[in-house]
Amino acid sequence: QVQLVQSGAEVKKPGASVKVSCKASGYTFTNYYMYWVRQAPGQGLEWMGIINPSGGSTTYAQKFQDRVTMTRDTSTSTVYMELSSLRSEDTAVYYCARDGVSGVPAAGTFDYWGQGTLVTVSS
Amino acid sequence: EIVMTQSPATLSVSPGERATLSCRASQTVGSNLAWYQQKPGQAPRLLIYGASARATGFPARFSGSGSGTEFTLTISSLQSEDFAVYYCQQYNSWPWRTFGQGTKVEIK
C-alpha cells in the first residue's frame, strides 16, 4: 500500500533552516510528482511547490521562491523540503503529498499524504 | 494566481440534515477542482476530483458539482463522522495549485 512517512517534529530558532524528509513506499517513486503543503496552526492549506522525482525538476510558489529547496534521493525513494531563514510565521505542519488519483499520476490532485511534520520556530 | 474563495467559513448542521458548501474561483478552472476532508490532527483526504468524481472510500452521500468558477459540495445527510473541515483546490494551470480557506462543518 502507498505510504508517505515524514521525519519528526523540529524546533528551530529564527534565522535557522529546517529540512523535512518524506519517504515513499508502495509504488514506483519516479512515476509520481510530489508536492509540499503547509498548514499554520488553526489555518488553511498552503501550496509550497512541487518536485518531479524522476528528473528532480522543481517549481516553487512565488511566496517561497527565495527560501525553499526541494530535492529527492531516488535510491531511498525520499523527497526533502528545506526552508531557510525561518521566522515565527513559518511555524506550521508541513505535509508531503503525492500527485495522482485512482492510480493515475500527474492528475493535479493530492491522493496520498504524509502524516505531517510540525516545525516550530521560536527563540 | 487563481484565488479560491469558500463560503461559508462555518456551517452548523444537525445530523441527518443536508450540507451545501460553496467554492468560487477567481478565473475559470474548468472541471479541475478537488475537495478534501480534514479531521482534527489528521492529514487532508481527497474526497472529490474532476469537480464531481468521488474518491475511493467515500460514500454516495457526498457529491460535487459545478464547472468554470462556481462549485458546490453537498453532503446529503450528515453523519457524525462527516463533521470536519472541507477544502477546495484548483489544478487547472500546471503546476500551480491553490486551496480555498476551508469550510468547517460543525454540529448544530
mmCIF file with all atom_site columns, C-alpha atoms in Angstrom:
data_model
loop_
_atom_site.group_PDB
_atom_site.id
_atom_site.type_symbol
_atom_site.label_atom_id
_atom_site.label_alt_id
_atom_site.label_comp_id
_atom_site.label_asym_id
_atom_site.label_entity_id
_atom_site.label_seq_id
_atom_site.pdbx_PDB_ins_code
_atom_site.Cartn_x
_atom_site.Cartn_y
_atom_site.Cartn_z
_atom_site.occupancy
_atom_site.B_iso_or_equiv
_atom_site.pdbx_formal_charge
_atom_site.auth_seq_id
_atom_site.auth_comp_id
_atom_site.auth_asym_id
_atom_site.auth_atom_id
_atom_site.pdbx_PDB_model_num
ATOM 1   C CA . GLN A 1 1   ? 0.000   0.000  0.000   1.00 0.00 ? 1   GLN A CA 1
ATOM 2   C CA . VAL A 1 2   ? 1.119   3.542  -0.683  1.00 0.00 ? 2   VAL A CA 1
ATOM 3   C CA . GLN A 1 3   ? 2.764   5.208  2.294   1.00 0.00 ? 3   GLN A CA 1
ATOM 4   C CA . LEU A 1 4   ? 4.459   8.542  2.785   1.00 0.00 ? 4   LEU A CA 1
ATOM 5   C CA . VAL A 1 5   ? 6.361   8.684  6.061   1.00 0.00 ? 5   VAL A CA 1
ATOM 6   C CA . GLN A 1 6   ? 7.763   12.010 7.172   1.00 0.00 ? 6   GLN A CA 1
ATOM 7   C CA . SER A 1 7   ? 10.509  12.902 9.610   1.00 0.00 ? 7   SER A CA 1
ATOM 8   C CA . GLY A 1 8   ? 9.793   14.001 13.136  1.00 0.00 ? 8   GLY A CA 1
ATOM 9   C CA . ALA A 1 9   ? 8.943   17.327 14.693  1.00 0.00 ? 9   ALA A CA 1
ATOM 10  C CA . GLU A 1 10  ? 11.529  20.095 14.727  1.00 0.00 ? 10  GLU A CA 1
ATOM 11  C CA . VAL A 1 11  ? 12.137  23.158 16.867  1.00 0.00 ? 11  VAL A CA 1
ATOM 12  C CA . LYS A 1 12  ? 14.231  25.869 15.273  1.00 0.00 ? 12  LYS A CA 1
ATOM 13  C CA . LYS A 1 13  ? 15.367  29.363 16.123  1.00 0.00 ? 13  LYS A CA 1
ATOM 14  C CA . PRO A 1 14  ? 14.565  32.327 13.870  1.00 0.00 ? 14  PRO A CA 1
ATOM 15  C CA . GLY A 1 15  ? 17.033  32.572 11.014  1.00 0.00 ? 15  GLY A CA 1
ATOM 16  C CA . ALA A 1 16  ? 17.829  28.863 11.012  1.00 0.00 ? 16  ALA A CA 1
ATOM 17  C CA . SER A 1 17  ? 16.961  26.294 8.353   1.00 0.00 ? 17  SER A CA 1
ATOM 18  C CA . VAL A 1 18  ? 14.945  23.101 8.555   1.00 0.00 ? 18  VAL A CA 1
ATOM 19  C CA . LYS A 1 19  ? 14.983  20.044 6.313   1.00 0.00 ? 19  LYS A CA 1
ATOM 20  C CA . VAL A 1 20  ? 11.982  17.722 6.314   1.00 0.00 ? 20  VAL A CA 1
ATOM 21  C CA . SER A 1 21  ? 12.043  14.303 4.678   1.00 0.00 ? 21  SER A CA 1
ATOM 22  C CA . CYS A 1 22  ? 9.276   12.214 3.159   1.00 0.00 ? 22  CYS A CA 1
ATOM 23  C CA . LYS A 1 23  ? 9.950   8.546  2.396   1.00 0.00 ? 23  LYS A CA 1
ATOM 24  C CA . ALA A 1 24  ? 7.664   6.919  -0.157  1.00 0.00 ? 24  ALA A CA 1
ATOM 25  C CA . SER A 1 25  ? 6.801   3.256  -0.464  1.00 0.00 ? 25  SER A CA 1
ATOM 26  C CA . GLY A 1 26  ? 4.250   1.032  -2.129  1.00 0.00 ? 26  GLY A CA 1
ATOM 27  C CA . TYR A 1 27  ? 4.552   2.475  -5.629  1.00 0.00 ? 27  TYR A CA 1
ATOM 28  C CA . THR A 1 28  ? 7.118   3.440  -8.253  1.00 0.00 ? 28  THR A CA 1
ATOM 29  C CA . PHE A 1 29  ? 8.661   6.555  -6.755  1.00 0.00 ? 29  PHE A CA 1
ATOM 30  C CA . THR A 1 30  ? 9.699   8.179  -10.033 1.00 0.00 ? 30  THR A CA 1
ATOM 31  C CA . ASN A 1 31  ? 6.274   7.902  -11.629 1.00 0.00 ? 31  ASN A CA 1
ATOM 32  C CA . TYR A 1 32  ? 4.510   10.466 -9.425  1.00 0.00 ? 32  TYR A CA 1
ATOM 33  C CA . TYR A 1 33  ? 5.214   14.113 -8.732  1.00 0.00 ? 33  TYR A CA 1
ATOM 34  C CA . MET A 1 34  ? 5.357   15.133 -5.096  1.00 0.00 ? 34  MET A CA 1
ATOM 35  C CA . TYR A 1 35  ? 4.005   18.313 -3.542  1.00 0.00 ? 35  TYR A CA 1
ATOM 36  C CA . TRP A 1 36  ? 4.725   20.110 -0.306  1.00 0.00 ? 36  TRP A CA 1
ATOM 37  C CA . VAL A 1 37  ? 1.885   21.823 1.517   1.00 0.00 ? 37  VAL A CA 1
ATOM 38  C CA . ARG A 1 38  ? 1.932   23.571 4.859   1.00 0.00 ? 38  ARG A CA 1
ATOM 39  C CA . GLN A 1 39  ? -0.697  24.425 7.451   1.00 0.00 ? 39  GLN A CA 1
ATOM 40  C CA . ALA A 1 40  ? -0.155  27.017 10.154  1.00 0.00 ? 40  ALA A CA 1
ATOM 41  C CA . PRO A 1 41  ? -1.923  26.403 13.477  1.00 0.00 ? 41  PRO A CA 1
ATOM 42  C CA . GLY A 1 42  ? -5.667  26.781 13.043  1.00 0.00 ? 42  GLY A CA 1
ATOM 43  C CA . GLN A 1 43  ? -5.226  27.907 9.441   1.00 0.00 ? 43  GLN A CA 1
ATOM 44  C CA . GLY A 1 44  ? -5.813  26.527 5.958   1.00 0.00 ? 44  GLY A CA 1
ATOM 45  C CA . LEU A 1 45  ? -3.640  24.686 3.482   1.00 0.00 ? 45  LEU A CA 1
ATOM 46  C CA . GLU A 1 46  ? -0.891  26.474 1.584   1.00 0.00 ? 46  GLU A CA 1
ATOM 47  C CA . TRP A 1 47  ? 0.814   25.020 -1.505  1.00 0.00 ? 47  TRP A CA 1
ATOM 48  C CA . MET A 1 48  ? 4.574   25.427 -1.413  1.00 0.00 ? 48  MET A CA 1
ATOM 49  C CA . GLY A 1 49  ? 5.789   23.682 -4.536  1.00 0.00 ? 49  GLY A CA 1
ATOM 50  C CA . ILE A 1 50  ? 6.313   20.504 -6.496  1.00 0.00 ? 50  ILE A CA 1
ATOM 51  C CA . ILE A 1 51  ? 9.175   18.201 -7.386  1.00 0.00 ? 51  ILE A CA 1
ATOM 52  C CA . ASN A 1 52  ? 9.456   15.642 -10.140 1.00 0.00 ? 52  ASN A CA 1
ATOM 53  C CA . PRO A 1 53  ? 11.212  12.674 -8.515  1.00 0.00 ? 53  PRO A CA 1
ATOM 54  C CA . SER A 1 54  ? 12.256  11.366 -11.911 1.00 0.00 ? 54  SER A CA 1
ATOM 55  C CA . GLY A 1 55  ? 14.418  14.250 -13.087 1.00 0.00 ? 55  GLY A CA 1
ATOM 56  C CA . GLY A 1 56  ? 14.486  16.388 -9.956  1.00 0.00 ? 56  GLY A CA 1
ATOM 57  C CA . SER A 1 57  ? 12.913  19.462 -11.558 1.00 0.00 ? 57  SER A CA 1
ATOM 58  C CA . THR A 1 58  ? 11.034  21.767 -9.239  1.00 0.00 ? 58  THR A CA 1
ATOM 59  C CA . THR A 1 59  ? 8.543   24.612 -9.235  1.00 0.00 ? 59  THR A CA 1
ATOM 60  C CA . TYR A 1 60  ? 8.018   26.734 -6.157  1.00 0.00 ? 60  TYR A CA 1
ATOM 61  C CA . ALA A 1 61  ? 5.230   29.036 -5.110  1.00 0.00 ? 61  ALA A CA 1
ATOM 62  C CA . GLN A 1 62  ? 6.366   32.616 -5.515  1.00 0.00 ? 62  GLN A CA 1
ATOM 63  C CA . LYS A 1 63  ? 5.997   33.242 -1.795  1.00 0.00 ? 63  LYS A CA 1
ATOM 64  C CA . PHE A 1 64  ? 8.715   30.684 -1.019  1.00 0.00 ? 64  PHE A CA 1
ATOM 65  C CA . GLN A 1 65  ? 10.844  31.058 -4.133  1.00 0.00 ? 65  GLN A CA 1
ATOM 66  C CA . ASP A 1 66  ? 13.850  32.533 -2.332  1.00 0.00 ? 66  ASP A CA 1
ATOM 67  C CA . ARG A 1 67  ? 13.809  30.280 0.728   1.00 0.00 ? 67  ARG A CA 1
ATOM 68  C CA . VAL A 1 68  ? 12.732  26.773 -0.236  1.00 0.00 ? 68  VAL A CA 1
ATOM 69  C CA . THR A 1 69  ? 14.640  23.935 -1.864  1.00 0.00 ? 69  THR A CA 1
ATOM 70  C CA . MET A 1 70  ? 13.082  20.597 -2.767  1.00 0.00 ? 70  MET A CA 1
ATOM 71  C CA . THR A 1 71  ? 15.286  17.638 -3.600  1.00 0.00 ? 71  THR A CA 1
ATOM 72  C CA . ARG A 1 72  ? 14.980  13.895 -3.939  1.00 0.00 ? 72  ARG A CA 1
ATOM 73  C CA . ASP A 1 73  ? 17.019  10.747 -3.495  1.00 0.00 ? 73  ASP A CA 1
ATOM 74  C CA . THR A 1 74  ? 15.836  8.031  -5.839  1.00 0.00 ? 74  THR A CA 1
ATOM 75  C CA . SER A 1 75  ? 17.982  5.399  -4.123  1.00 0.00 ? 75  SER A CA 1
ATOM 76  C CA . THR A 1 76  ? 15.869  5.724  -0.974  1.00 0.00 ? 76  THR A CA 1
ATOM 77  C CA . SER A 1 77  ? 12.607  6.962  -2.545  1.00 0.00 ? 77  SER A CA 1
ATOM 78  C CA . THR A 1 78  ? 12.765  10.059 -0.402  1.00 0.00 ? 78  THR A CA 1
ATOM 79  C CA . VAL A 1 79  ? 11.965  13.688 -1.109  1.00 0.00 ? 79  VAL A CA 1
ATOM 80  C CA . TYR A 1 80  ? 13.190  16.571 1.004   1.00 0.00 ? 80  TYR A CA 1
ATOM 81  C CA . MET A 1 81  ? 11.989  20.094 1.644   1.00 0.00 ? 81  MET A CA 1
ATOM 82  C CA . GLU A 1 82  ? 14.414  22.610 3.111   1.00 0.00 ? 82  GLU A CA 1
ATOM 83  C CA . LEU A 1 83  ? 13.203  26.010 4.247   1.00 0.00 ? 83  LEU A CA 1
ATOM 84  C CA . SER A 1 84  ? 15.746  28.644 5.210   1.00 0.00 ? 84  SER A CA 1
ATOM 85  C CA . SER A 1 85  ? 15.715  31.968 7.058   1.00 0.00 ? 85  SER A CA 1
ATOM 86  C CA . LEU A 1 86  ? 12.960  30.710 9.308   1.00 0.00 ? 86  LEU A CA 1
ATOM 87  C CA . ARG A 1 87  ? 10.677  33.150 11.096  1.00 0.00 ? 87  ARG A CA 1
ATOM 88  C CA . SER A 1 88  ? 7.879   32.666 13.584  1.00 0.00 ? 88  SER A CA 1
ATOM 89  C CA . GLU A 1 89  ? 5.290   32.741 10.792  1.00 0.00 ? 89  GLU A CA 1
ATOM 90  C CA . ASP A 1 90  ? 6.802   29.533 9.422   1.00 0.00 ? 90  ASP A CA 1
ATOM 91  C CA . THR A 1 91  ? 5.547   27.608 12.423  1.00 0.00 ? 91  THR A CA 1
ATOM 92  C CA . ALA A 1 92  ? 3.296   25.034 10.797  1.00 0.00 ? 92  ALA A CA 1
ATOM 93  C CA . VAL A 1 93  ? 2.685   21.415 9.962   1.00 0.00 ? 93  VAL A CA 1
ATOM 94  C CA . TYR A 1 94  ? 4.430   20.553 6.711   1.00 0.00 ? 94  TYR A CA 1
ATOM 95  C CA . TYR A 1 95  ? 2.978   17.815 4.528   1.00 0.00 ? 95  TYR A CA 1
ATOM 96  C CA . CYS A 1 96  ? 4.255   15.964 1.504   1.00 0.00 ? 96  CYS A CA 1
ATOM 97  C CA . ALA A 1 97  ? 1.534   14.751 -0.837  1.00 0.00 ? 97  ALA A CA 1
ATOM 98  C CA . ARG A 1 98  ? 1.590   12.646 -3.981  1.00 0.00 ? 98  ARG A CA 1
ATOM 99  C CA . ASP A 1 99  ? 0.139   13.901 -7.243  1.00 0.00 ? 99  ASP A CA 1
ATOM 100 C CA . GLY A 1 100 ? -2.337  11.364 -8.517  1.00 0.00 ? 100 GLY A CA 1
ATOM 101 C CA . VAL A 1 101 ? -5.816  9.900  -8.400  1.00 0.00 ? 101 VAL A CA 1
ATOM 102 C CA . SER A 1 102 ? -7.014  6.325  -8.749  1.00 0.00 ? 102 SER A CA 1
ATOM 103 C CA . GLY A 1 103 ? -3.521  5.192  -9.640  1.00 0.00 ? 103 GLY A CA 1
ATOM 104 C CA . VAL A 1 104 ? -3.113  7.784  -12.384 1.00 0.00 ? 104 VAL A CA 1
ATOM 105 C CA . PRO A 1 105 ? -0.112  10.107 -11.987 1.00 0.00 ? 105 PRO A CA 1
ATOM 106 C CA . ALA A 1 106 ? 0.042   13.821 -12.728 1.00 0.00 ? 106 ALA A CA 1
ATOM 107 C CA . ALA A 1 107 ? -3.646  14.233 -12.090 1.00 0.00 ? 107 ALA A CA 1
ATOM 108 C CA . GLY A 1 108 ? -3.250  17.526 -10.260 1.00 0.00 ? 108 GLY A CA 1
ATOM 109 C CA . THR A 1 109 ? -4.808  16.228 -7.080  1.00 0.00 ? 109 THR A CA 1
ATOM 110 C CA . PHE A 1 110 ? -3.199  15.095 -3.856  1.00 0.00 ? 110 PHE A CA 1
ATOM 111 C CA . ASP A 1 111 ? -4.141  11.453 -3.432  1.00 0.00 ? 111 ASP A CA 1
ATOM 112 C CA . TYR A 1 112 ? -1.802  10.367 -0.633  1.00 0.00 ? 112 TYR A CA 1
ATOM 113 C CA . TRP A 1 113 ? -0.437  12.498 2.164   1.00 0.00 ? 113 TRP A CA 1
ATOM 114 C CA . GLY A 1 114 ? 2.305   12.101 4.702   1.00 0.00 ? 114 GLY A CA 1
ATOM 115 C CA . GLN A 1 115 ? 1.424   12.300 8.376   1.00 0.00 ? 115 GLN A CA 1
ATOM 116 C CA . GLY A 1 116 ? 2.775   15.826 8.645   1.00 0.00 ? 116 GLY A CA 1
ATOM 117 C CA . THR A 1 117 ? 5.818   17.306 10.369  1.00 0.00 ? 117 THR A CA 1
ATOM 118 C CA . LEU A 1 118 ? 5.395   20.068 12.910  1.00 0.00 ? 118 LEU A CA 1
ATOM 119 C CA . VAL A 1 119 ? 8.048   22.741 12.603  1.00 0.00 ? 119 VAL A CA 1
ATOM 120 C CA . THR A 1 120 ? 8.109   25.236 15.444  1.00 0.00 ? 120 THR A CA 1
ATOM 121 C CA . VAL A 1 121 ? 10.119  28.427 15.085  1.00 0.00 ? 121 VAL A CA 1
ATOM 122 C CA . SER A 1 122 ? 10.790  30.075 18.402  1.00 0.00 ? 122 SER A CA 1
ATOM 123 C CA . SER A 1 123 ? 13.579  31.946 20.088  1.00 0.00 ? 123 SER A CA 1
ATOM 124 C CA . GLU B 2 1   ? -2.598  33.271 -9.231  1.00 0.00 ? 1   GLU B CA 1
ATOM 125 C CA . ILE B 2 2   ? -6.068  31.775 -9.100  1.00 0.00 ? 2   ILE B CA 1
ATOM 126 C CA . VAL B 2 3   ? -7.765  32.659 -5.824  1.00 0.00 ? 3   VAL B CA 1
ATOM 127 C CA . MET B 2 4   ? -10.262 30.180 -4.376  1.00 0.00 ? 4   MET B CA 1
ATOM 128 C CA . THR B 2 5   ? -12.956 31.521 -2.058  1.00 0.00 ? 5   THR B CA 1
ATOM 129 C CA . GLN B 2 6   ? -15.088 29.213 0.066   1.00 0.00 ? 6   GLN B CA 1
ATOM 130 C CA . SER B 2 7   ? -18.328 30.006 1.828   1.00 0.00 ? 7   SER B CA 1
ATOM 131 C CA . PRO B 2 8   ? -19.485 29.919 4.472   1.00 0.00 ? 8   PRO B CA 1
ATOM 132 C CA . ALA B 2 9   ? -16.488 29.799 6.807   1.00 0.00 ? 9   ALA B CA 1
ATOM 133 C CA . THR B 2 10  ? -18.503 27.732 9.275   1.00 0.00 ? 10  THR B CA 1
ATOM 134 C CA . LEU B 2 11  ? -21.638 25.708 8.675   1.00 0.00 ? 11  LEU B CA 1
ATOM 135 C CA . SER B 2 12  ? -23.699 24.476 11.624  1.00 0.00 ? 12  SER B CA 1
ATOM 136 C CA . VAL B 2 13  ? -25.799 21.466 10.684  1.00 0.00 ? 13  VAL B CA 1
ATOM 137 C CA . SER B 2 14  ? -27.758 18.859 12.603  1.00 0.00 ? 14  SER B CA 1
ATOM 138 C CA . PRO B 2 15  ? -27.047 15.177 11.984  1.00 0.00 ? 15  PRO B CA 1
ATOM 139 C CA . GLY B 2 16  ? -29.217 13.877 9.174   1.00 0.00 ? 16  GLY B CA 1
ATOM 140 C CA . GLU B 2 17  ? -29.559 17.267 7.519   1.00 0.00 ? 17  GLU B CA 1
ATOM 141 C CA . ARG B 2 18  ? -28.108 18.373 4.192   1.00 0.00 ? 18  ARG B CA 1
ATOM 142 C CA . ALA B 2 19  ? -24.986 20.493 4.000   1.00 0.00 ? 19  ALA B CA 1
ATOM 143 C CA . THR B 2 20  ? -24.114 22.643 0.997   1.00 0.00 ? 20  THR B CA 1
ATOM 144 C CA . LEU B 2 21  ? -20.640 24.140 0.704   1.00 0.00 ? 21  LEU B CA 1
ATOM 145 C CA . SER B 2 22  ? -19.561 26.605 -1.974  1.00 0.00 ? 22  SER B CA 1
ATOM 146 C CA . CYS B 2 23  ? -16.273 27.310 -3.688  1.00 0.00 ? 23  CYS B CA 1
ATOM 147 C CA . ARG B 2 24  ? -15.625 30.083 -6.175  1.00 0.00 ? 24  ARG B CA 1
ATOM 148 C CA . ALA B 2 25  ? -12.564 30.557 -8.395  1.00 0.00 ? 25  ALA B CA 1
ATOM 149 C CA . SER B 2 26  ? -11.258 33.969 -9.420  1.00 0.00 ? 26  SER B CA 1
ATOM 150 C CA . GLN B 2 27  ? -10.991 32.717 -13.004 1.00 0.00 ? 27  GLN B CA 1
ATOM 151 C CA . THR B 2 28  ? -12.218 29.660 -14.790 1.00 0.00 ? 28  THR B CA 1
ATOM 152 C CA . VAL B 2 29  ? -10.695 26.328 -13.779 1.00 0.00 ? 29  VAL B CA 1
ATOM 153 C CA . GLY B 2 30  ? -12.899 24.165 -15.986 1.00 0.00 ? 30  GLY B CA 1
ATOM 154 C CA . SER B 2 31  ? -13.630 20.971 -14.066 1.00 0.00 ? 31  SER B CA 1
ATOM 155 C CA . ASN B 2 32  ? -10.173 20.877 -12.496 1.00 0.00 ? 32  ASN B CA 1
ATOM 156 C CA . LEU B 2 33  ? -11.479 21.174 -8.977  1.00 0.00 ? 33  LEU B CA 1
ATOM 157 C CA . ALA B 2 34  ? -10.988 18.883 -5.998  1.00 0.00 ? 34  ALA B CA 1
ATOM 158 C CA . TRP B 2 35  ? -12.401 18.746 -2.483  1.00 0.00 ? 35  TRP B CA 1
ATOM 159 C CA . TYR B 2 36  ? -10.620 17.446 0.603   1.00 0.00 ? 36  TYR B CA 1
ATOM 160 C CA . GLN B 2 37  ? -11.854 16.474 4.035   1.00 0.00 ? 37  GLN B CA 1
ATOM 161 C CA . GLN B 2 38  ? -9.669  17.144 7.065   1.00 0.00 ? 38  GLN B CA 1
ATOM 162 C CA . LYS B 2 39  ? -10.383 15.984 10.606  1.00 0.00 ? 39  LYS B CA 1
ATOM 163 C CA . PRO B 2 40  ? -8.532  17.349 13.641  1.00 0.00 ? 40  PRO B CA 1
ATOM 164 C CA . GLY B 2 41  ? -4.978  16.087 13.909  1.00 0.00 ? 41  GLY B CA 1
ATOM 165 C CA . GLN B 2 42  ? -5.122  14.318 10.561  1.00 0.00 ? 42  GLN B CA 1
ATOM 166 C CA . ALA B 2 43  ? -3.842  14.995 7.080   1.00 0.00 ? 43  ALA B CA 1
ATOM 167 C CA . PRO B 2 44  ? -6.410  16.030 4.485   1.00 0.00 ? 44  PRO B CA 1
ATOM 168 C CA . ARG B 2 45  ? -8.037  13.300 2.463   1.00 0.00 ? 45  ARG B CA 1
ATOM 169 C CA . LEU B 2 46  ? -9.019  13.549 -1.200  1.00 0.00 ? 46  LEU B CA 1
ATOM 170 C CA . LEU B 2 47  ? -12.814 13.458 -1.419  1.00 0.00 ? 47  LEU B CA 1
ATOM 171 C CA . ILE B 2 48  ? -13.841 14.720 -4.876  1.00 0.00 ? 48  ILE B CA 1
ATOM 172 C CA . TYR B 2 49  ? -11.837 15.247 -8.068  1.00 0.00 ? 49  TYR B CA 1
ATOM 173 C CA . GLY B 2 50  ? -12.783 16.441 -11.522 1.00 0.00 ? 50  GLY B CA 1
ATOM 174 C CA . ALA B 2 51  ? -15.446 18.545 -9.747  1.00 0.00 ? 51  ALA B CA 1
ATOM 175 C CA . SER B 2 52  ? -17.801 15.590 -9.357  1.00 0.00 ? 52  SER B CA 1
ATOM 176 C CA . ALA B 2 53  ? -15.988 12.237 -9.149  1.00 0.00 ? 53  ALA B CA 1
ATOM 177 C CA . ARG B 2 54  ? -15.930 10.670 -5.730  1.00 0.00 ? 54  ARG B CA 1
ATOM 178 C CA . ALA B 2 55  ? -12.604 9.343  -4.477  1.00 0.00 ? 55  ALA B CA 1
ATOM 179 C CA . THR B 2 56  ? -12.199 5.833  -3.135  1.00 0.00 ? 56  THR B CA 1
ATOM 180 C CA . GLY B 2 57  ? -13.697 5.231  0.268   1.00 0.00 ? 57  GLY B CA 1
ATOM 181 C CA . PHE B 2 58  ? -16.278 7.973  0.373   1.00 0.00 ? 58  PHE B CA 1
ATOM 182 C CA . PRO B 2 59  ? -19.996 7.136  0.355   1.00 0.00 ? 59  PRO B CA 1
ATOM 183 C CA . ALA B 2 60  ? -22.572 8.352  -2.116  1.00 0.00 ? 60  ALA B CA 1
ATOM 184 C CA . ARG B 2 61  ? -23.952 10.962 0.269   1.00 0.00 ? 61  ARG B CA 1
ATOM 185 C CA . PHE B 2 62  ? -21.024 13.135 -0.839  1.00 0.00 ? 62  PHE B CA 1
ATOM 186 C CA . SER B 2 63  ? -21.458 14.783 -4.220  1.00 0.00 ? 63  SER B CA 1
ATOM 187 C CA . GLY B 2 64  ? -19.734 17.556 -6.114  1.00 0.00 ? 64  GLY B CA 1
ATOM 188 C CA . SER B 2 65  ? -20.984 19.754 -8.902  1.00 0.00 ? 65  SER B CA 1
ATOM 189 C CA . GLY B 2 66  ? -20.122 22.820 -10.905 1.00 0.00 ? 66  GLY B CA 1
ATOM 190 C CA . SER B 2 67  ? -17.653 23.967 -13.543 1.00 0.00 ? 67  SER B CA 1
ATOM 191 C CA . GLY B 2 68  ? -15.880 27.123 -14.566 1.00 0.00 ? 68  GLY B CA 1
ATOM 192 C CA . THR B 2 69  ? -15.827 29.313 -11.486 1.00 0.00 ? 69  THR B CA 1
ATOM 193 C CA . GLU B 2 70  ? -18.659 28.040 -9.267  1.00 0.00 ? 70  GLU B CA 1
ATOM 194 C CA . PHE B 2 71  ? -18.575 24.735 -7.420  1.00 0.00 ? 71  PHE B CA 1
ATOM 195 C CA . THR B 2 72  ? -20.621 23.012 -4.750  1.00 0.00 ? 72  THR B CA 1
ATOM 196 C CA . LEU B 2 73  ? -20.017 20.146 -2.364  1.00 0.00 ? 73  LEU B CA 1
ATOM 197 C CA . THR B 2 74  ? -23.187 18.582 -0.993  1.00 0.00 ? 74  THR B CA 1
ATOM 198 C CA . ILE B 2 75  ? -23.448 16.138 1.872   1.00 0.00 ? 75  ILE B CA 1
ATOM 199 C CA . SER B 2 76  ? -26.964 14.794 1.604   1.00 0.00 ? 76  SER B CA 1
ATOM 200 C CA . SER B 2 77  ? -27.486 13.512 5.141   1.00 0.00 ? 77  SER B CA 1
ATOM 201 C CA . LEU B 2 78  ? -24.764 14.392 7.609   1.00 0.00 ? 78  LEU B CA 1
ATOM 202 C CA . GLN B 2 79  ? -23.358 11.606 9.730   1.00 0.00 ? 79  GLN B CA 1
ATOM 203 C CA . SER B 2 80  ? -21.287 12.130 12.854  1.00 0.00 ? 80  SER B CA 1
ATOM 204 C CA . GLU B 2 81  ? -18.093 11.204 11.026  1.00 0.00 ? 81  GLU B CA 1
ATOM 205 C CA . ASP B 2 82  ? -18.661 13.966 8.436   1.00 0.00 ? 82  ASP B CA 1
ATOM 206 C CA . PHE B 2 83  ? -18.055 16.841 10.822  1.00 0.00 ? 83  PHE B CA 1
ATOM 207 C CA . ALA B 2 84  ? -14.734 18.199 9.623   1.00 0.00 ? 84  ALA B CA 1
ATOM 208 C CA . VAL B 2 85  ? -13.137 20.978 7.608   1.00 0.00 ? 85  VAL B CA 1
ATOM 209 C CA . TYR B 2 86  ? -13.530 20.854 3.840   1.00 0.00 ? 86  TYR B CA 1
ATOM 210 C CA . TYR B 2 87  ? -11.162 22.489 1.376   1.00 0.00 ? 87  TYR B CA 1
ATOM 211 C CA . CYS B 2 88  ? -11.498 23.039 -2.336  1.00 0.00 ? 88  CYS B CA 1
ATOM 212 C CA . GLN B 2 89  ? -8.418  23.084 -4.558  1.00 0.00 ? 89  GLN B CA 1
ATOM 213 C CA . GLN B 2 90  ? -7.927  24.027 -8.192  1.00 0.00 ? 90  GLN B CA 1
ATOM 214 C CA . TYR B 2 91  ? -5.488  22.304 -10.514 1.00 0.00 ? 91  TYR B CA 1
ATOM 215 C CA . ASN B 2 92  ? -6.252  23.972 -13.819 1.00 0.00 ? 92  ASN B CA 1
ATOM 216 C CA . SER B 2 93  ? -2.880  25.550 -14.554 1.00 0.00 ? 93  SER B CA 1
ATOM 217 C CA . TRP B 2 94  ? 0.128   23.240 -14.320 1.00 0.00 ? 94  TRP B CA 1
ATOM 218 C CA . PRO B 2 95  ? 1.798   23.044 -11.835 1.00 0.00 ? 95  PRO B CA 1
ATOM 219 C CA . TRP B 2 96  ? 0.243   25.815 -9.762  1.00 0.00 ? 96  TRP B CA 1
ATOM 220 C CA . ARG B 2 97  ? -2.174  24.695 -7.104  1.00 0.00 ? 97  ARG B CA 1
ATOM 221 C CA . THR B 2 98  ? -4.275  26.786 -4.757  1.00 0.00 ? 98  THR B CA 1
ATOM 222 C CA . PHE B 2 99  ? -6.661  25.951 -1.950  1.00 0.00 ? 99  PHE B CA 1
ATOM 223 C CA . GLY B 2 100 ? -9.680  27.697 -0.573  1.00 0.00 ? 100 GLY B CA 1
ATOM 224 C CA . GLN B 2 101 ? -9.549  28.795 3.045   1.00 0.00 ? 101 GLN B CA 1
ATOM 225 C CA . GLY B 2 102 ? -11.827 25.966 4.152   1.00 0.00 ? 102 GLY B CA 1
ATOM 226 C CA . THR B 2 103 ? -15.355 25.470 5.491   1.00 0.00 ? 103 THR B CA 1
ATOM 227 C CA . LYS B 2 104 ? -15.800 23.964 8.913   1.00 0.00 ? 104 LYS B CA 1
ATOM 228 C CA . VAL B 2 105 ? -18.883 21.775 9.208   1.00 0.00 ? 105 VAL B CA 1
ATOM 229 C CA . GLU B 2 106 ? -19.879 21.636 12.853  1.00 0.00 ? 106 GLU B CA 1
ATOM 230 C CA . ILE B 2 107 ? -22.656 20.030 14.831  1.00 0.00 ? 107 ILE B CA 1
ATOM 231 C CA . LYS B 2 108 ? -25.647 22.288 15.414  1.00 0.00 ? 108 LYS B CA 1
#
